[in-house]
Amino acid sequence: DTAVSQTPKYLVTQMGNDKSIKCEQNLGHDTMYWYKQDSKKFLKIMFSYNNKELIINETVPNRFSPKSPDKAHLNLHINSLELGDSAVYFCASSQSGVLETQYFGPGTRLLVL
Amino acid sequence: KQEVTQIPAALSVPEGENLVLNCSFTDSAIYNLQWFRQDPGKGLTSLLLIQSSQREQTSGRLNASLDKSSGRSTLYIAASQPGDSATYLCAVRPGSSKLTFGTGTRLQVTL
């Protein structure tokens, strides 16, 4: 009964490839997020969707394209992968409203060779 | 621009000690502050969330305080155990949906 799940857990790929990471939440939340944790363990927001609508888009290269087919899913597609994309990507969800706790998935460890 | 700093970056204590982790933020206009725990190779687990109108929150051996005007929060862990070893992250919510995270404190509790 995992609350926020991500697939795959690990992803090793070559530079220039295109890859996708999937996220699903079964908490009934209406807001989902993607965060990136770099090699120094610093976590930074990338995107946020509320009811399938993009509401936050930080300065992320347009090679990164999130897609939310429904409120329970937020996928991240990355084109033309670069070495600097290697990181851990975390999905999170919450109910809308600034008072709500965010719940995080287990992370996807991406290594670009 | 909101910046969140955590001190110390790393901490090692013997089992049974009480300890305090510090978090400071530059912009006091926040809605809430959240403390998370991250175990190696794992995701984040929410520990405590303090609303901007609150001064502290408690959960078991954990107590988090918030002084919004001075831009500070502390996480107090009582009677530390080896199972408390993890990285502790604080994050502030400035009003939009996103969280701004601190740099983390890596805690090791030794036997």
PDB file of C-alpha atoms in Angstrom:
ATOM      1  CA  ASP A   1       0.000   0.000   0.000  1.00  0.00           C
ATOM      2  CA  THR A   2       2.781   2.372  -1.068  1.00  0.00           C
ATOM      3  CA  ALA A   3       1.649   5.986  -0.928  1.00  0.00           C
ATOM      4  CA  VAL A   4       3.959   7.506  -3.569  1.00  0.00           C
ATOM      5  CA  SER A   5       5.717   5.106  -5.922  1.00  0.00           C
ATOM      6  CA  GLN A   6       8.271   5.690  -8.652  1.00  0.00           C
ATOM      7  CA  THR A   7       9.599   3.519 -11.440  1.00  0.00           C
ATOM      8  CA  PRO A   8      12.264   2.668 -12.187  1.00  0.00           C
ATOM      9  CA  LYS A   9      14.240   2.760  -8.964  1.00  0.00           C
ATOM     10  CA  TYR A  10      17.546   2.796 -10.845  1.00  0.00           C
ATOM     11  CA  LEU A  11      18.276   3.983 -14.362  1.00  0.00           C
ATOM     12  CA  VAL A  12      21.656   3.768 -16.077  1.00  0.00           C
ATOM     13  CA  THR A  13      21.829   5.090 -19.625  1.00  0.00           C
ATOM     14  CA  GLN A  14      24.099   6.622 -22.225  1.00  0.00           C
ATOM     15  CA  MET A  15      24.422  10.309 -23.027  1.00  0.00           C
ATOM     16  CA  GLY A  16      22.016  11.427 -25.710  1.00  0.00           C
ATOM     17  CA  ASN A  17      19.316   8.879 -24.908  1.00  0.00           C
ATOM     18  CA  ASP A  18      15.710   9.726 -24.002  1.00  0.00           C
ATOM     19  CA  LYS A  19      14.225   8.253 -20.834  1.00  0.00           C
ATOM     20  CA  SER A  20      11.088   8.496 -18.710  1.00  0.00           C
ATOM     21  CA  ILE A  21      10.431   8.186 -14.997  1.00  0.00           C
ATOM     22  CA  LYS A  22       6.950   7.411 -13.742  1.00  0.00           C
ATOM     23  CA  CYS A  23       5.275   8.459 -10.516  1.00  0.00           C
ATOM     24  CA  GLU A  24       1.977   7.426  -9.005  1.00  0.00           C
ATOM     25  CA  GLN A  25       0.279   8.361  -5.746  1.00  0.00           C
ATOM     26  CA  ASN A  26      -2.681   6.648  -4.122  1.00  0.00           C
ATOM     27  CA  LEU A  27      -3.294   9.274  -1.449  1.00  0.00           C
ATOM     28  CA  GLY A  28      -6.009  11.101  -3.343  1.00  0.00           C
ATOM     29  CA  HIS A  29      -3.875  14.243  -3.490  1.00  0.00           C
ATOM     30  CA  ASP A  30      -4.417  16.872  -6.164  1.00  0.00           C
ATOM     31  CA  THR A  31      -0.870  18.247  -6.336  1.00  0.00           C
ATOM     32  CA  MET A  32       2.297  16.452  -7.437  1.00  0.00           C
ATOM     33  CA  TYR A  33       5.923  17.520  -7.686  1.00  0.00           C
ATOM     34  CA  TRP A  34       9.283  16.567  -9.118  1.00  0.00           C
ATOM     35  CA  TYR A  35      12.440  17.359  -7.161  1.00  0.00           C
ATOM     36  CA  LYS A  36      16.083  16.793  -8.112  1.00  0.00           C
ATOM     37  CA  GLN A  37      18.751  15.870  -5.559  1.00  0.00           C
ATOM     38  CA  ASP A  38      22.251  16.493  -6.848  1.00  0.00           C
ATOM     39  CA  SER A  39      25.535  14.858  -5.902  1.00  0.00           C
ATOM     40  CA  LYS A  40      25.878  17.207  -2.929  1.00  0.00           C
ATOM     41  CA  LYS A  41      22.493  15.987  -1.659  1.00  0.00           C
ATOM     42  CA  PHE A  42      20.841  19.340  -2.278  1.00  0.00           C
ATOM     43  CA  LEU A  43      17.136  19.004  -3.079  1.00  0.00           C
ATOM     44  CA  LYS A  44      15.527  21.446  -5.472  1.00  0.00           C
ATOM     45  CA  ILE A  45      12.021  21.716  -6.917  1.00  0.00           C
ATOM     46  CA  MET A  46      11.675  21.213 -10.676  1.00  0.00           C
ATOM     47  CA  PHE A  47       7.944  21.105 -11.405  1.00  0.00           C
ATOM     48  CA  SER A  48       4.600  21.116  -9.658  1.00  0.00           C
ATOM     49  CA  TYR A  49       1.218  20.117 -11.053  1.00  0.00           C
ATOM     50  CA  ASN A  50      -2.170  20.811  -9.516  1.00  0.00           C
ATOM     51  CA  ASN A  51      -5.146  18.940 -10.959  1.00  0.00           C
ATOM     52  CA  LYS A  52      -3.086  18.083 -14.050  1.00  0.00           C
ATOM     53  CA  GLU A  53      -2.152  21.739 -14.615  1.00  0.00           C
ATOM     54  CA  LEU A  54       1.450  22.957 -14.434  1.00  0.00           C
ATOM     55  CA  ILE A  55       1.776  25.525 -11.657  1.00  0.00           C
ATOM     56  CA  ILE A  56       5.516  25.613 -10.966  1.00  0.00           C
ATOM     57  CA  ASN A  57       8.254  25.365 -13.538  1.00  0.00           C
ATOM     58  CA  GLU A  58      11.608  26.313 -12.147  1.00  0.00           C
ATOM     59  CA  THR A  59      14.502  27.095 -14.474  1.00  0.00           C
ATOM     60  CA  VAL A  60      14.775  23.591 -15.828  1.00  0.00           C
ATOM     61  CA  PRO A  61      16.089  22.883 -19.363  1.00  0.00           C
ATOM     62  CA  ASN A  62      13.289  22.204 -21.816  1.00  0.00           C
ATOM     63  CA  ARG A  63      14.761  18.736 -22.360  1.00  0.00           C
ATOM     64  CA  PHE A  64      12.738  17.910 -19.240  1.00  0.00           C
ATOM     65  CA  SER A  65       9.033  17.563 -19.940  1.00  0.00           C
ATOM     66  CA  PRO A  66       6.577  16.547 -17.231  1.00  0.00           C
ATOM     67  CA  LYS A  67       3.254  14.971 -18.124  1.00  0.00           C
ATOM     68  CA  SER A  68       0.255  14.450 -15.888  1.00  0.00           C
ATOM     69  CA  PRO A  69      -2.325  12.150 -17.492  1.00  0.00           C
ATOM     70  CA  ASP A  70      -4.473  12.336 -14.351  1.00  0.00           C
ATOM     71  CA  LYS A  71      -4.271  13.610 -10.782  1.00  0.00           C
ATOM     72  CA  ALA A  72      -2.659  10.402  -9.532  1.00  0.00           C
ATOM     73  CA  HIS A  73       0.214  10.338 -12.026  1.00  0.00           C
ATOM     74  CA  LEU A  74       3.063  12.660 -12.901  1.00  0.00           C
ATOM     75  CA  ASN A  75       5.678  11.367 -15.309  1.00  0.00           C
ATOM     76  CA  LEU A  76       8.984  12.972 -16.215  1.00  0.00           C
ATOM     77  CA  HIS A  77      10.440  12.589 -19.685  1.00  0.00           C
ATOM     78  CA  ILE A  78      14.022  13.616 -20.344  1.00  0.00           C
ATOM     79  CA  ASN A  79      15.359  14.085 -23.873  1.00  0.00           C
ATOM     80  CA  SER A  80      18.999  14.034 -24.973  1.00  0.00           C
ATOM     81  CA  LEU A  81      20.354  13.068 -21.578  1.00  0.00           C
ATOM     82  CA  GLU A  82      23.542  14.783 -20.418  1.00  0.00           C
ATOM     83  CA  LEU A  83      26.133  13.810 -17.817  1.00  0.00           C
ATOM     84  CA  GLY A  84      24.900  16.596 -15.538  1.00  0.00           C
ATOM     85  CA  ASP A  85      21.451  15.037 -15.402  1.00  0.00           C
ATOM     86  CA  SER A  86      22.839  12.291 -13.162  1.00  0.00           C
ATOM     87  CA  ALA A  87      21.030  12.718  -9.849  1.00  0.00           C
ATOM     88  CA  VAL A  88      18.257  11.287  -7.737  1.00  0.00           C
ATOM     89  CA  TYR A  89      14.810  12.401  -8.829  1.00  0.00           C
ATOM     90  CA  PHE A  90      12.058  12.446  -6.223  1.00  0.00           C
ATOM     91  CA  CYS A  91       8.363  12.620  -6.842  1.00  0.00           C
ATOM     92  CA  ALA A  92       6.092  14.009  -4.108  1.00  0.00           C
ATOM     93  CA  SER A  93       2.420  14.720  -3.599  1.00  0.00           C
ATOM     94  CA  SER A  94       0.199  16.750  -1.308  1.00  0.00           C
ATOM     95  CA  GLN A  95      -3.263  18.120  -1.046  1.00  0.00           C
ATOM     96  CA  SER A  96      -3.405  21.694  -2.316  1.00  0.00           C
ATOM     97  CA  GLY A  97      -3.035  24.394   0.280  1.00  0.00           C
ATOM     98  CA  VAL A  98       0.023  25.753   2.000  1.00  0.00           C
ATOM     99  CA  LEU A  99      -0.736  23.937   5.243  1.00  0.00           C
ATOM    100  CA  GLU A 100      -0.400  20.465   3.799  1.00  0.00           C
ATOM    101  CA  THR A 101       2.453  17.996   4.250  1.00  0.00           C
ATOM    102  CA  GLN A 102       4.255  16.734   1.172  1.00  0.00           C
ATOM    103  CA  TYR A 103       4.811  12.990   0.877  1.00  0.00           C
ATOM    104  CA  PHE A 104       7.823  11.762  -1.059  1.00  0.00           C
ATOM    105  CA  GLY A 105       8.462   8.722  -3.204  1.00  0.00           C
ATOM    106  CA  PRO A 106      11.584   6.532  -2.784  1.00  0.00           C
ATOM    107  CA  GLY A 107      13.488   8.285  -5.573  1.00  0.00           C
ATOM    108  CA  THR A 108      14.877   7.253  -8.968  1.00  0.00           C
ATOM    109  CA  ARG A 109      18.649   7.112  -9.191  1.00  0.00           C
ATOM    110  CA  LEU A 110      19.663   8.209 -12.687  1.00  0.00           C
ATOM    111  CA  LEU A 111      23.219   7.707 -13.914  1.00  0.00           C
ATOM    112  CA  VAL A 112      24.167   9.044 -17.321  1.00  0.00           C
ATOM    113  CA  LEU A 113      27.376   7.601 -18.755  1.00  0.00           C
TER     114      LEU A 113
ATOM    115  CA  LYS B   1      15.443  34.695  -2.648  1.00  0.00           C
ATOM    116  CA  GLN B   2      14.865  32.269   0.197  1.00  0.00           C
ATOM    117  CA  GLU B   3      17.947  30.428   1.422  1.00  0.00           C
ATOM    118  CA  VAL B   4      17.870  27.684   4.025  1.00  0.00           C
ATOM    119  CA  THR B   5      20.976  26.669   5.953  1.00  0.00           C
ATOM    120  CA  GLN B   6      21.468  23.817   8.373  1.00  0.00           C
ATOM    121  CA  ILE B   7      24.162  23.615  11.006  1.00  0.00           C
ATOM    122  CA  PRO B   8      26.040  21.442  11.671  1.00  0.00           C
ATOM    123  CA  ALA B   9      26.517  19.664   8.349  1.00  0.00           C
ATOM    124  CA  ALA B  10      27.427  16.472  10.175  1.00  0.00           C
ATOM    125  CA  LEU B  11      27.122  15.305  13.743  1.00  0.00           C
ATOM    126  CA  SER B  12      28.214  12.186  15.606  1.00  0.00           C
ATOM    127  CA  VAL B  13      26.916  11.479  19.115  1.00  0.00           C
ATOM    128  CA  PRO B  14      26.940   8.474  21.442  1.00  0.00           C
ATOM    129  CA  GLU B  15      23.699   6.650  22.018  1.00  0.00           C
ATOM    130  CA  GLY B  16      21.492   8.174  24.703  1.00  0.00           C
ATOM    131  CA  GLU B  17      22.522  11.767  24.187  1.00  0.00           C
ATOM    132  CA  ASN B  18      20.051  14.556  23.589  1.00  0.00           C
ATOM    133  CA  LEU B  19      20.867  16.666  20.552  1.00  0.00           C
ATOM    134  CA  VAL B  20      19.743  19.741  18.648  1.00  0.00           C
ATOM    135  CA  LEU B  21      19.797  20.316  14.909  1.00  0.00           C
ATOM    136  CA  ASN B  22      19.561  23.868  13.631  1.00  0.00           C
ATOM    137  CA  CYS B  23      17.882  25.351  10.591  1.00  0.00           C
ATOM    138  CA  SER B  24      17.907  29.004   9.550  1.00  0.00           C
ATOM    139  CA  PHE B  25      16.120  30.733   6.698  1.00  0.00           C
ATOM    140  CA  THR B  26      16.598  34.195   5.226  1.00  0.00           C
ATOM    141  CA  ASP B  27      12.995  35.206   4.456  1.00  0.00           C
ATOM    142  CA  SER B  28      10.586  34.992   7.384  1.00  0.00           C
ATOM    143  CA  ALA B  29       7.523  35.151   5.104  1.00  0.00           C
ATOM    144  CA  ILE B  30       6.777  31.444   5.245  1.00  0.00           C
ATOM    145  CA  TYR B  31       3.599  29.433   5.658  1.00  0.00           C
ATOM    146  CA  ASN B  32       5.182  26.455   7.349  1.00  0.00           C
ATOM    147  CA  LEU B  33       8.402  24.603   8.014  1.00  0.00           C
ATOM    148  CA  GLN B  34       8.828  20.877   7.698  1.00  0.00           C
ATOM    149  CA  TRP B  35      11.494  18.519   9.038  1.00  0.00           C
ATOM    150  CA  PHE B  36      12.294  15.397   7.039  1.00  0.00           C
ATOM    151  CA  ARG B  37      14.478  12.382   7.537  1.00  0.00           C
ATOM    152  CA  GLN B  38      16.350  10.733   4.665  1.00  0.00           C
ATOM    153  CA  ASP B  39      17.978   7.339   5.069  1.00  0.00           C
ATOM    154  CA  PRO B  40      20.833   6.394   2.706  1.00  0.00           C
ATOM    155  CA  GLY B  41      19.470   5.401  -0.689  1.00  0.00           C
ATOM    156  CA  LYS B  42      15.899   6.050   0.401  1.00  0.00           C
ATOM    157  CA  GLY B  43      13.267   8.733   0.014  1.00  0.00           C
ATOM    158  CA  LEU B  44      12.228  11.408   2.478  1.00  0.00           C
ATOM    159  CA  THR B  45      10.033  10.779   5.472  1.00  0.00           C
ATOM    160  CA  SER B  46       8.149  13.696   6.959  1.00  0.00           C
ATOM    161  CA  LEU B  47       8.795  14.015  10.701  1.00  0.00           C
ATOM    162  CA  LEU B  48       7.122  17.215  11.804  1.00  0.00           C
ATOM    163  CA  LEU B  49       5.352  20.135  10.187  1.00  0.00           C
ATOM    164  CA  ILE B  50       5.058  23.458  12.006  1.00  0.00           C
ATOM    165  CA  GLN B  51       2.633  26.063  10.741  1.00  0.00           C
ATOM    166  CA  SER B  52       3.789  29.679  10.764  1.00  0.00           C
ATOM    167  CA  SER B  53       1.384  30.448  13.607  1.00  0.00           C
ATOM    168  CA  GLN B  54       2.812  27.672  15.798  1.00  0.00           C
ATOM    169  CA  ARG B  55       5.858  27.738  18.020  1.00  0.00           C
ATOM    170  CA  GLU B  56       6.543  24.029  18.313  1.00  0.00           C
ATOM    171  CA  GLN B  57       5.429  20.516  17.444  1.00  0.00           C
ATOM    172  CA  THR B  58       6.191  17.265  19.205  1.00  0.00           C
ATOM    173  CA  SER B  59       6.174  13.662  18.065  1.00  0.00           C
ATOM    174  CA  GLY B  60       7.573  11.041  20.413  1.00  0.00           C
ATOM    175  CA  ARG B  61      11.218  11.849  21.128  1.00  0.00           C
ATOM    176  CA  LEU B  62      11.225  14.663  18.575  1.00  0.00           C
ATOM    177  CA  ASN B  63      10.430  18.293  19.258  1.00  0.00           C
ATOM    178  CA  ALA B  64      10.637  21.006  16.633  1.00  0.00           C
ATOM    179  CA  SER B  65      10.477  24.704  17.397  1.00  0.00           C
ATOM    180  CA  LEU B  66       9.952  27.657  15.113  1.00  0.00           C
ATOM    181  CA  ASP B  67      10.926  31.295  15.613  1.00  0.00           C
ATOM    182  CA  LYS B  68       9.691  32.875  12.419  1.00  0.00           C
ATOM    183  CA  SER B  69      10.790  36.402  13.205  1.00  0.00           C
ATOM    184  CA  SER B  70      14.412  35.384  13.657  1.00  0.00           C
ATOM    185  CA  GLY B  71      14.291  32.847  10.818  1.00  0.00           C
ATOM    186  CA  ARG B  72      15.196  29.842  12.917  1.00  0.00           C
ATOM    187  CA  SER B  73      13.993  26.358  13.704  1.00  0.00           C
ATOM    188  CA  THR B  74      15.475  23.628  15.844  1.00  0.00           C
ATOM    189  CA  LEU B  75      14.863  19.900  15.918  1.00  0.00           C
ATOM    190  CA  TYR B  76      15.477  18.379  19.331  1.00  0.00           C
ATOM    191  CA  ILE B  77      16.003  14.624  19.547  1.00  0.00           C
ATOM    192  CA  ALA B  78      15.843  13.146  23.027  1.00  0.00           C
ATOM    193  CA  ALA B  79      17.678  10.009  24.114  1.00  0.00           C
ATOM    194  CA  SER B  80      19.182   9.359  20.686  1.00  0.00           C
ATOM    195  CA  GLN B  81      19.332   5.809  19.313  1.00  0.00           C
ATOM    196  CA  PRO B  82      21.424   4.219  16.538  1.00  0.00           C
ATOM    197  CA  GLY B  83      18.220   3.990  14.496  1.00  0.00           C
ATOM    198  CA  ASP B  84      18.090   7.796  14.443  1.00  0.00           C
ATOM    199  CA  SER B  85      21.161   7.842  12.189  1.00  0.00           C
ATOM    200  CA  ALA B  86      20.120   9.536   8.954  1.00  0.00           C
ATOM    201  CA  THR B  87      20.254  12.879   7.178  1.00  0.00           C
ATOM    202  CA  TYR B  88      17.800  15.425   8.546  1.00  0.00           C
ATOM    203  CA  LEU B  89      16.455  18.077   6.198  1.00  0.00           C
ATOM    204  CA  CYS B  90      14.410  21.136   6.983  1.00  0.00           C
ATOM    205  CA  ALA B  91      12.288  22.792   4.330  1.00  0.00           C
ATOM    206  CA  VAL B  92      10.270  26.010   4.311  1.00  0.00           C
ATOM    207  CA  ARG B  93       7.178  26.769   2.312  1.00  0.00           C
ATOM    208  CA  PRO B  94       7.257  30.394   1.188  1.00  0.00           C
ATOM    209  CA  GLY B  95       3.695  30.505  -0.107  1.00  0.00           C
ATOM    210  CA  SER B  96       3.736  28.768  -3.419  1.00  0.00           C
ATOM    211  CA  SER B  97       3.438  25.017  -3.588  1.00  0.00           C
ATOM    212  CA  LYS B  98       7.152  24.370  -3.581  1.00  0.00           C
ATOM    213  CA  LEU B  99       9.380  23.622  -0.640  1.00  0.00           C
ATOM    214  CA  THR B 100      12.806  25.209  -0.309  1.00  0.00           C
ATOM    215  CA  PHE B 101      15.169  22.718   1.297  1.00  0.00           C
ATOM    216  CA  GLY B 102      18.129  23.191   3.559  1.00  0.00           C
ATOM    217  CA  THR B 103      21.514  21.640   3.051  1.00  0.00           C
ATOM    218  CA  GLY B 104      20.895  18.832   5.552  1.00  0.00           C
ATOM    219  CA  THR B 105      22.576  17.538   8.710  1.00  0.00           C
ATOM    220  CA  ARG B 106      24.026  14.043   8.571  1.00  0.00           C
ATOM    221  CA  LEU B 107      23.565  12.449  11.997  1.00  0.00           C
ATOM    222  CA  GLN B 108      25.332   9.356  13.250  1.00  0.00           C
ATOM    223  CA  VAL B 109      24.439   7.853  16.612  1.00  0.00           C
ATOM    224  CA  THR B 110      27.098   5.455  17.810  1.00  0.00           C
ATOM    225  CA  LEU B 111      26.809   2.565  20.232  1.00  0.00           C
TER     226      LEU B 111
END
